[in-house]
């Protein structure tokens, strides 16, 4: 892969081949069993302490946590990391590694919960399916080429029948069919963002995200290189995309990732090159996205390189990861999603927060910190305030964290 023209990706990496199929290995069962044992091994495997004692009557449960990394980068991982987190305290306990998966820098779960999908962020971009069995084992089902380079994001269509992926290096988006067992079929479509021309300082299109809108009727692709968000309809019989709308962002803004308000009428778009968060109106009938003015990240002077917004399940708060100052910005959501009010910023406790994830009940927020190779955890208060939980959890070149329901 050629070096990225912006700082969202790591340094140049070799292009490893597609992963071979390993045998079956212990996964969920062993992971959750490990969580019940105090870690007494080396420092890199230490469990995270809780920020404060938990009341005896507090509900307790341990759930799996999956970790994306770069396997071709110095100090990176050897596959998809597994861990477990305490839903009451946020304490993380390490597990094993799902091997046979190259450069899994972004992860997504099938709606059934039975299959995990990972990108292979490399010159010959690919997507990989991993079956998660009820008996606590996993099996790598194989990979499919995306037809582009630097595959950096993927998501599963709500129907569970299609996998959508974004190729950063080549500025294209791809569609793969999902079989009944979760395995991937041959690509059914590949669309390259050939217009408008690249924005200032960009050598071409750079598709950074592809998601389905809450209405289920439209697919949106965010392209940092062309400063554009493209809206498509997906033919659910043929697996093909048809463009129906596009939203132009400010030249040189570098749109990266968006997150929808649960009401489905607004989305919040992080623009990493001009340090803004943009509130966008969304029309479910047409798929049109209408960006508003860029809003401050609250990080002061300097470049903040905002990476990703997340929205609490009740739609009351938005959080934004800022890689430059290594902070998290908190916004209050007002006017049914149409307005954001900046509240504060807090240190993320790591270096270069690449990706954020909320626990299913929005009581915990996880940050994957790429340069410090850590995951930091925050408790989310009733007022949306963030309180750091314990010490940073060591995770090799952590670029994605996925708490499972």
Tab-separated table of C-alpha atoms in Angstrom:
chain	number	residue	atom	x	y	z
A	1	UNK	CA	0.000	0.000	0.000
A	2	UNK	CA	1.263	3.458	-0.760
A	3	UNK	CA	1.751	5.710	2.252
A	4	UNK	CA	-1.470	7.453	3.234
A	5	UNK	CA	-1.749	11.156	2.328
A	6	UNK	CA	-3.393	11.711	5.695
A	7	UNK	CA	-2.578	10.409	9.159
A	8	UNK	CA	-5.495	8.012	9.594
A	9	UNK	CA	-3.583	4.969	8.448
A	10	UNK	CA	-0.338	3.519	9.710
A	11	UNK	CA	2.982	3.543	7.845
A	12	UNK	CA	3.466	1.670	4.610
A	13	UNK	CA	2.822	-2.034	5.088
A	14	UNK	CA	3.698	-5.087	2.999
A	15	UNK	CA	0.879	-6.861	1.215
A	16	UNK	CA	0.574	-10.309	2.774
A	17	UNK	CA	-1.382	-12.991	0.954
A	18	UNK	CA	-4.892	-14.071	1.853
A	19	UNK	CA	-5.108	-16.116	5.056
A	20	UNK	CA	-5.089	-19.884	5.012
A	21	UNK	CA	-7.815	-21.745	6.889
A	22	UNK	CA	-6.659	-22.787	10.371
A	23	UNK	CA	-8.210	-25.492	12.485
A	24	UNK	CA	-10.904	-24.771	15.019
A	25	UNK	CA	-9.787	-22.969	18.172
A	26	UNK	CA	-11.371	-22.089	21.519
A	27	UNK	CA	-13.037	-18.655	21.448
A	28	UNK	CA	-16.041	-17.460	23.434
A	29	UNK	CA	-16.107	-20.235	26.011
A	30	UNK	CA	-12.426	-19.960	26.816
A	31	UNK	CA	-12.560	-16.181	26.679
A	32	UNK	CA	-15.303	-15.911	29.275
A	33	UNK	CA	-13.682	-18.543	31.463
A	34	UNK	CA	-10.461	-16.550	31.407
A	35	UNK	CA	-12.363	-13.485	32.567
A	36	UNK	CA	-13.293	-15.241	35.798
A	37	UNK	CA	-9.643	-15.813	36.749
A	38	UNK	CA	-7.370	-13.071	38.066
A	39	UNK	CA	-4.550	-12.509	35.593
A	40	UNK	CA	-1.228	-13.161	37.273
A	41	UNK	CA	0.957	-13.389	34.166
A	42	UNK	CA	3.218	-10.766	32.576
A	43	UNK	CA	2.290	-7.086	32.563
A	44	UNK	CA	0.871	-7.183	29.049
A	45	UNK	CA	-1.744	-9.704	30.184
A	46	UNK	CA	-2.872	-7.984	33.376
A	47	UNK	CA	-6.571	-7.511	34.069
A	48	UNK	CA	-7.729	-3.920	34.383
A	49	UNK	CA	-8.789	-2.727	37.828
A	50	UNK	CA	-12.127	-1.090	38.396
A	51	UNK	CA	-12.298	2.629	39.111
A	52	UNK	CA	-14.327	2.032	42.286
A	53	UNK	CA	-15.892	-0.862	44.237
A	54	UNK	CA	-19.134	-2.212	42.816
A	55	UNK	CA	-22.151	-2.424	45.129
A	56	UNK	CA	-23.011	-6.046	46.062
A	57	UNK	CA	-26.406	-5.825	44.379
A	58	UNK	CA	-25.081	-4.404	41.096
A	59	UNK	CA	-25.780	-6.591	38.042
A	60	UNK	CA	-22.594	-8.372	36.928
A	61	UNK	CA	-21.837	-10.050	33.643
A	62	UNK	CA	-18.805	-10.646	31.469
A	63	UNK	CA	-19.050	-10.179	27.726
A	64	UNK	CA	-16.592	-10.688	24.858
A	65	UNK	CA	-14.498	-7.863	23.429
A	66	UNK	CA	-12.754	-8.171	20.042
A	67	UNK	CA	-9.694	-6.181	18.984
A	68	UNK	CA	-8.519	-5.181	15.516
A	69	UNK	CA	-4.848	-4.551	14.713
A	70	UNK	CA	-2.229	-4.477	11.957
A	71	UNK	CA	-0.408	-7.803	11.682
A	72	UNK	CA	2.153	-6.427	9.193
A	73	UNK	CA	3.212	-3.479	11.352
A	74	UNK	CA	6.098	-3.581	13.812
A	75	UNK	CA	4.688	-4.286	17.241
A	76	UNK	CA	1.322	-5.264	15.795
A	77	UNK	CA	-0.811	-8.254	16.638
A	78	UNK	CA	-0.954	-11.749	15.186
A	79	UNK	CA	-4.645	-11.723	14.346
A	80	UNK	CA	-7.928	-10.627	15.923
A	81	UNK	CA	-7.416	-10.218	19.645
A	82	UNK	CA	-10.027	-11.435	22.085
A	83	UNK	CA	-10.749	-10.267	25.597
A	84	UNK	CA	-13.663	-10.027	28.003
A	85	UNK	CA	-15.053	-7.016	29.824
A	86	UNK	CA	-17.026	-6.724	33.025
A	87	UNK	CA	-20.259	-4.936	32.129
A	88	UNK	CA	-20.484	-3.345	35.588
A	89	UNK	CA	-16.885	-2.211	36.127
A	90	UNK	CA	-15.411	-2.092	32.606
A	91	UNK	CA	-12.458	-4.235	33.732
A	92	UNK	CA	-10.898	-6.117	30.798
A	93	UNK	CA	-9.291	-9.559	30.918
A	94	UNK	CA	-7.223	-10.791	27.941
A	95	UNK	CA	-8.048	-13.887	25.920
A	96	UNK	CA	-6.540	-15.755	22.980
A	97	UNK	CA	-5.980	-14.597	19.392
A	98	UNK	CA	-7.964	-15.538	16.296
A	99	UNK	CA	-5.116	-16.310	13.906
A	100	UNK	CA	-5.174	-16.695	10.129
A	101	UNK	CA	-6.498	-13.155	9.551
A	102	UNK	CA	-4.247	-10.503	8.002
A	103	UNK	CA	-4.364	-6.799	8.975
A	104	UNK	CA	-7.838	-6.915	10.583
A	105	UNK	CA	-7.979	-3.169	11.163
A	106	UNK	CA	-11.790	-2.994	11.274
A	107	UNK	CA	-14.361	-5.524	12.509
A	108	UNK	CA	-18.129	-5.965	12.177
A	109	UNK	CA	-20.561	-8.534	13.555
A	110	UNK	CA	-23.375	-10.217	11.613
A	111	UNK	CA	-26.851	-9.374	13.014
A	112	UNK	CA	-27.203	-13.025	14.057
A	113	UNK	CA	-24.069	-12.770	16.173
A	114	UNK	CA	-22.738	-15.954	14.621
A	115	UNK	CA	-20.194	-14.510	12.172
A	116	UNK	CA	-17.492	-11.865	12.482
A	117	UNK	CA	-16.128	-9.974	9.474
A	118	UNK	CA	-12.745	-8.275	9.203
A	119	UNK	CA	-11.070	-6.137	6.579
A	120	UNK	CA	-7.588	-6.980	5.284
A	121	UNK	CA	-6.083	-3.509	4.987
A	122	UNK	CA	-3.349	-4.125	2.419
A	123	UNK	CA	-2.505	-3.498	-1.241
A	124	UNK	CA	-4.726	-6.358	-2.381
A	125	UNK	CA	-7.715	-5.497	-0.221
A	126	UNK	CA	-9.874	-8.306	1.095
A	127	UNK	CA	-12.603	-9.165	3.585
A	128	UNK	CA	-12.606	-12.238	5.832
A	129	UNK	CA	-15.424	-14.164	7.525
A	130	UNK	CA	-14.964	-15.894	10.896
A	131	UNK	CA	-17.658	-18.223	12.269
A	132	UNK	CA	-18.310	-17.915	16.014
A	133	UNK	CA	-19.888	-21.171	17.155
A	134	UNK	CA	-22.230	-21.590	20.166
A	135	UNK	CA	-19.812	-24.114	21.699
A	136	UNK	CA	-17.187	-21.402	22.036
A	137	UNK	CA	-15.041	-22.235	19.026
A	138	UNK	CA	-14.256	-20.243	15.913
A	139	UNK	CA	-13.414	-21.050	12.325
A	140	UNK	CA	-11.970	-18.771	9.658
A	141	UNK	CA	-14.315	-19.351	6.715
A	142	UNK	CA	-12.062	-17.693	4.152
A	143	UNK	CA	-11.473	-14.369	2.431
A	144	UNK	CA	-12.634	-12.641	-0.727
A	145	UNK	CA	-10.842	-9.850	-2.623
A	146	UNK	CA	-12.622	-6.511	-2.595
A	147	UNK	CA	-11.243	-5.418	-5.969
A	148	UNK	CA	-9.588	-2.390	-4.376
A	149	UNK	CA	-6.646	-1.499	-2.152
A	150	UNK	CA	-6.390	-0.568	1.484
A	151	UNK	CA	-9.779	-1.924	2.574
A	152	UNK	CA	-10.373	0.113	5.716
A	153	UNK	CA	-14.047	-0.267	6.722
A	154	UNK	CA	-16.901	-2.726	6.396
A	155	UNK	CA	-20.455	-3.185	7.623
A	156	UNK	CA	-23.195	-5.778	7.309
A	157	UNK	CA	-26.457	-4.785	5.636
A	158	UNK	CA	-29.385	-5.108	8.100
A	159	UNK	CA	-30.806	-7.953	6.014
A	160	UNK	CA	-27.730	-9.992	6.912
A	161	UNK	CA	-27.320	-10.996	3.268
A	162	UNK	CA	-24.710	-8.491	2.075
A	163	UNK	CA	-21.309	-7.296	3.271
A	164	UNK	CA	-20.347	-3.730	2.311
A	165	UNK	CA	-16.707	-2.585	2.308
A	166	UNK	CA	-14.748	0.610	1.613
A	167	UNK	CA	-11.344	0.671	-0.095
A	168	UNK	CA	-9.360	3.679	1.084
A	169	UNK	CA	-6.423	3.298	-1.275
A	170	UNK	CA	-8.431	3.003	-4.480
A	171	UNK	CA	-11.462	5.083	-3.463
A	172	UNK	CA	-14.028	2.379	-4.153
A	173	UNK	CA	-16.788	0.465	-2.383
A	174	UNK	CA	-17.618	-3.220	-2.808
A	175	UNK	CA	-20.485	-5.630	-2.129
A	176	UNK	CA	-20.196	-9.332	-1.277
A	177	UNK	CA	-23.050	-11.814	-0.728
A	178	UNK	CA	-23.269	-13.605	2.618
A	179	UNK	CA	-24.242	-17.272	2.566
A	180	UNK	CA	-26.439	-18.948	5.139
A	181	UNK	CA	-23.403	-20.147	7.090
A	182	UNK	CA	-21.901	-16.651	7.102
A	183	UNK	CA	-19.292	-17.343	4.433
A	184	UNK	CA	-18.699	-14.756	1.709
A	185	UNK	CA	-19.381	-15.225	-1.992
A	186	UNK	CA	-17.676	-13.565	-4.935
A	187	UNK	CA	-18.032	-9.793	-5.160
A	188	UNK	CA	-21.239	-8.643	-6.850
A	189	UNK	CA	-20.329	-4.966	-7.313
A	190	UNK	CA	-17.460	-2.482	-7.181
A	191	UNK	CA	-18.041	1.257	-7.529
A	192	UNK	CA	-15.127	3.707	-7.798
A	193	UNK	CA	-15.622	7.343	-6.811
A	194	UNK	CA	-14.427	8.890	-10.063
A	195	UNK	CA	-16.008	12.315	-9.458
A	196	UNK	CA	-15.895	15.018	-8.224
A	197	UNK	CA	-12.148	15.698	-8.518
A	198	UNK	CA	-10.028	15.070	-5.413
A	199	UNK	CA	-9.983	17.787	-2.785
A	200	UNK	CA	-6.969	19.964	-1.938
A	201	UNK	CA	-3.891	17.888	-1.173
A	202	UNK	CA	-5.545	14.618	-2.155
A	203	UNK	CA	-4.162	12.449	-4.964
A	204	UNK	CA	-7.445	10.660	-5.551
A	205	UNK	CA	-10.606	9.334	-3.906
A	206	UNK	CA	-10.279	7.661	-0.492
A	207	UNK	CA	-13.412	5.797	0.589
A	208	UNK	CA	-13.232	5.622	4.378
A	209	UNK	CA	-16.607	4.274	5.505
A	210	UNK	CA	-19.723	2.551	4.165
A	211	UNK	CA	-22.874	2.149	6.271
A	212	UNK	CA	-26.593	1.534	5.854
A	213	UNK	CA	-28.913	4.321	7.019
A	214	UNK	CA	-31.334	3.458	9.861
A	215	UNK	CA	-34.239	3.298	7.395
A	216	UNK	CA	-32.500	0.382	5.674
A	217	UNK	CA	-33.237	1.780	2.244
A	218	UNK	CA	-29.985	3.585	1.515
A	219	UNK	CA	-26.256	2.950	1.782
A	220	UNK	CA	-23.901	5.877	2.456
A	221	UNK	CA	-20.199	5.962	1.563
A	222	UNK	CA	-17.935	8.622	3.067
A	223	UNK	CA	-14.977	9.611	0.870
A	224	UNK	CA	-12.191	11.648	2.431
A	225	UNK	CA	-10.398	12.241	-0.886
A	226	UNK	CA	-13.321	13.804	-2.759
A	227	UNK	CA	-14.886	15.583	0.260
A	228	UNK	CA	-18.142	13.835	-0.579
A	229	UNK	CA	-20.688	11.475	0.958
A	230	UNK	CA	-22.342	9.278	-1.697
A	231	UNK	CA	-25.799	7.766	-1.186
A	232	UNK	CA	-26.714	4.512	-2.946
A	233	UNK	CA	-29.620	2.156	-3.107
A	234	UNK	CA	-28.748	-1.529	-2.835
A	235	UNK	CA	-30.488	-4.019	-5.094
A	236	UNK	CA	-31.014	-6.786	-2.558
A	237	UNK	CA	-31.514	-9.375	-5.292
A	238	UNK	CA	-28.442	-8.616	-7.389
A	239	UNK	CA	-26.181	-7.049	-4.786
A	240	UNK	CA	-25.506	-3.929	-6.851
A	241	UNK	CA	-25.313	-0.251	-5.877
A	242	UNK	CA	-26.995	2.645	-7.691
A	243	UNK	CA	-26.059	6.202	-6.770
A	244	UNK	CA	-29.047	8.406	-5.940
A	245	UNK	CA	-27.483	11.408	-4.201
A	246	UNK	CA	-24.231	12.965	-3.097
A	247	UNK	CA	-23.411	15.534	-0.423
A	248	UNK	CA	-20.515	17.948	-0.909
A	249	UNK	CA	-18.484	18.916	2.154
A	250	UNK	CA	-16.186	21.927	2.385
A	251	UNK	CA	-13.145	21.543	0.092
A	252	UNK	CA	-10.274	20.063	2.049
A	253	UNK	CA	-12.456	19.090	5.018
A	254	UNK	CA	-11.654	15.380	4.700
A	255	UNK	CA	-14.888	13.650	5.809
A	256	UNK	CA	-13.982	10.385	7.516
A	257	UNK	CA	-16.756	8.690	9.551
A	258	UNK	CA	-20.385	9.436	10.353
A	259	UNK	CA	-22.803	8.133	12.963
A	260	UNK	CA	-26.593	8.348	12.820
A	261	UNK	CA	-28.870	9.610	15.560
A	262	UNK	CA	-31.291	6.781	16.508
A	263	UNK	CA	-34.174	8.929	15.241
A	264	UNK	CA	-32.827	8.392	11.744
A	265	UNK	CA	-33.151	11.990	10.542
A	266	UNK	CA	-29.678	13.314	11.427
A	267	UNK	CA	-26.101	12.110	11.204
A	268	UNK	CA	-22.875	13.461	12.694
A	269	UNK	CA	-19.852	13.528	10.388
A	270	UNK	CA	-16.231	13.803	11.557
A	271	UNK	CA	-14.027	15.773	9.153
A	272	UNK	CA	-10.438	14.978	10.006
A	273	UNK	CA	-8.639	17.572	7.900
A	274	UNK	CA	-10.425	20.754	9.006
A	275	UNK	CA	-11.015	19.631	12.607
A	276	UNK	CA	-14.801	19.820	12.601
A	277	UNK	CA	-17.907	17.793	13.351
A	278	UNK	CA	-20.793	18.395	10.932
A	279	UNK	CA	-24.482	17.863	11.708
A	280	UNK	CA	-26.167	16.508	8.567
A	281	UNK	CA	-29.913	16.308	7.925
A	282	UNK	CA	-30.969	13.033	6.324
A	283	UNK	CA	-34.096	12.422	4.216
A	284	UNK	CA	-35.102	8.732	4.363
A	285	UNK	CA	-37.393	9.148	1.361
A	286	UNK	CA	-34.645	10.210	-1.040
A	287	UNK	CA	-31.436	9.302	0.779
A	288	UNK	CA	-30.229	12.911	0.492
A	289	UNK	CA	-27.763	14.057	3.132
A	290	UNK	CA	-27.591	17.815	3.758
A	291	UNK	CA	-24.508	18.967	5.716
A	292	UNK	CA	-24.669	21.955	8.030
A	293	UNK	CA	-21.724	24.157	9.052
A	294	UNK	CA	-18.680	22.578	10.641
A	295	UNK	CA	-18.694	22.712	14.442
A	296	UNK	CA	-15.778	22.995	16.843
A	297	UNK	CA	-14.202	19.925	18.402
A	298	UNK	CA	-13.432	21.988	21.494
A	299	UNK	CA	-9.743	21.152	21.254
A	300	UNK	CA	-8.400	24.677	20.745
A	301	UNK	CA	-5.643	25.577	18.312
A	302	UNK	CA	-3.679	22.964	16.417
A	303	UNK	CA	-4.837	20.007	14.380
A	304	UNK	CA	-7.169	17.617	16.174
A	305	UNK	CA	-7.597	14.972	13.428
A	306	UNK	CA	-11.078	13.895	14.604
A	307	UNK	CA	-11.491	10.199	13.875
A	308	UNK	CA	-14.956	8.944	14.716
A	309	UNK	CA	-18.192	9.986	16.410
A	310	UNK	CA	-20.447	7.635	18.378
A	311	UNK	CA	-23.995	8.267	19.629
A	312	UNK	CA	-25.506	6.883	22.834
A	313	UNK	CA	-28.397	4.490	22.391
A	314	UNK	CA	-30.906	7.013	23.703
A	315	UNK	CA	-29.601	9.670	21.293
A	316	UNK	CA	-28.772	12.088	24.133
A	317	UNK	CA	-24.994	12.417	23.688
A	318	UNK	CA	-22.346	12.288	20.994
A	319	UNK	CA	-18.670	11.539	21.624
A	320	UNK	CA	-15.826	12.333	19.244
A	321	UNK	CA	-12.271	10.932	19.246
A	322	UNK	CA	-9.554	13.531	18.602
A	323	UNK	CA	-6.203	12.002	17.681
A	324	UNK	CA	-4.061	15.150	17.690
A	325	UNK	CA	-4.698	16.219	21.324
A	326	UNK	CA	-5.589	12.632	22.361
A	327	UNK	CA	-8.957	13.627	23.765
A	328	UNK	CA	-12.668	12.862	23.680
A	329	UNK	CA	-15.240	15.589	23.046
A	330	UNK	CA	-18.724	15.339	24.587
A	331	UNK	CA	-21.751	16.970	22.944
A	332	UNK	CA	-25.344	17.182	24.148
A	333	UNK	CA	-27.908	16.354	21.469
A	334	UNK	CA	-30.791	18.807	21.241
A	335	UNK	CA	-33.803	19.520	19.000
A	336	UNK	CA	-34.438	15.817	18.340
A	337	UNK	CA	-30.967	15.415	16.874
A	338	UNK	CA	-30.759	18.596	14.815
A	339	UNK	CA	-28.397	20.447	17.168
A	340	UNK	CA	-25.231	19.607	19.080
A	341	UNK	CA	-24.055	21.592	22.087
A	342	UNK	CA	-20.387	21.210	22.978
A	343	UNK	CA	-20.014	20.323	26.657
A	344	UNK	CA	-16.371	19.445	27.337
A	345	UNK	CA	-13.327	17.389	26.412
A	346	UNK	CA	-11.446	14.830	28.504
A	347	UNK	CA	-8.061	13.119	27.989
A	348	UNK	CA	-8.411	9.731	26.321
A	349	UNK	CA	-5.576	8.249	28.357
A	350	UNK	CA	-3.727	6.918	25.307
A	351	UNK	CA	-2.042	7.999	22.093
A	352	UNK	CA	-3.918	8.407	18.781
A	353	UNK	CA	-7.513	7.243	19.517
A	354	UNK	CA	-8.329	5.627	16.178
A	355	UNK	CA	-11.765	4.218	16.960
A	356	UNK	CA	-14.502	4.361	19.600
A	357	UNK	CA	-17.236	1.940	20.595
A	358	UNK	CA	-20.026	2.043	23.149
A	359	UNK	CA	-21.167	-1.041	25.033
A	360	UNK	CA	-24.625	-2.265	23.941
A	361	UNK	CA	-26.297	-0.406	26.827
A	362	UNK	CA	-24.120	2.724	26.352
A	363	UNK	CA	-22.841	2.487	29.929
A	364	UNK	CA	-19.208	2.087	28.843
A	365	UNK	CA	-17.121	3.742	26.146
A	366	UNK	CA	-14.026	2.023	24.711
A	367	UNK	CA	-11.222	3.805	22.838
A	368	UNK	CA	-8.680	1.966	20.655
A	369	UNK	CA	-5.419	3.926	20.879
A	370	UNK	CA	-3.199	3.027	17.953
A	371	UNK	CA	0.190	4.529	18.867
A	372	UNK	CA	0.153	3.588	22.559
A	373	UNK	CA	-1.165	0.065	21.786
A	374	UNK	CA	-3.849	0.375	24.443
A	375	UNK	CA	-7.599	0.318	24.973
A	376	UNK	CA	-8.962	2.787	27.493
A	377	UNK	CA	-12.410	2.478	29.060
A	378	UNK	CA	-14.763	5.121	30.429
A	379	UNK	CA	-17.915	4.833	32.457
A	380	UNK	CA	-20.754	6.896	30.982
A	381	UNK	CA	-22.725	8.799	33.608
A	382	UNK	CA	-26.437	9.719	33.496
A	383	UNK	CA	-25.399	13.190	32.309
A	384	UNK	CA	-23.133	11.715	29.632
A	385	UNK	CA	-19.997	12.514	31.620
A	386	UNK	CA	-17.010	10.230	31.103
A	387	UNK	CA	-15.033	8.708	33.990
A	388	UNK	CA	-11.868	6.733	33.244
A	389	UNK	CA	-11.938	3.123	34.439
A	390	UNK	CA	-8.674	1.638	35.657
A	391	UNK	CA	-5.412	1.584	33.747
A	392	UNK	CA	-5.042	1.345	29.941
A	393	UNK	CA	-5.406	-2.236	28.719
A	394	UNK	CA	-2.431	-3.347	26.568
A	395	UNK	CA	-3.440	-4.344	23.007
A	396	UNK	CA	-0.902	-4.448	20.130
A	397	UNK	CA	-1.471	-1.506	17.740
A	398	UNK	CA	-5.116	-1.243	18.778
A	399	UNK	CA	-7.086	0.248	15.876
A	400	UNK	CA	-10.545	-1.250	16.452
A	401	UNK	CA	-12.464	-2.406	19.518
A	402	UNK	CA	-15.777	-4.266	19.271
A	403	UNK	CA	-17.762	-5.076	22.438
A	404	UNK	CA	-20.215	-7.893	21.747
A	405	UNK	CA	-23.773	-7.899	23.071
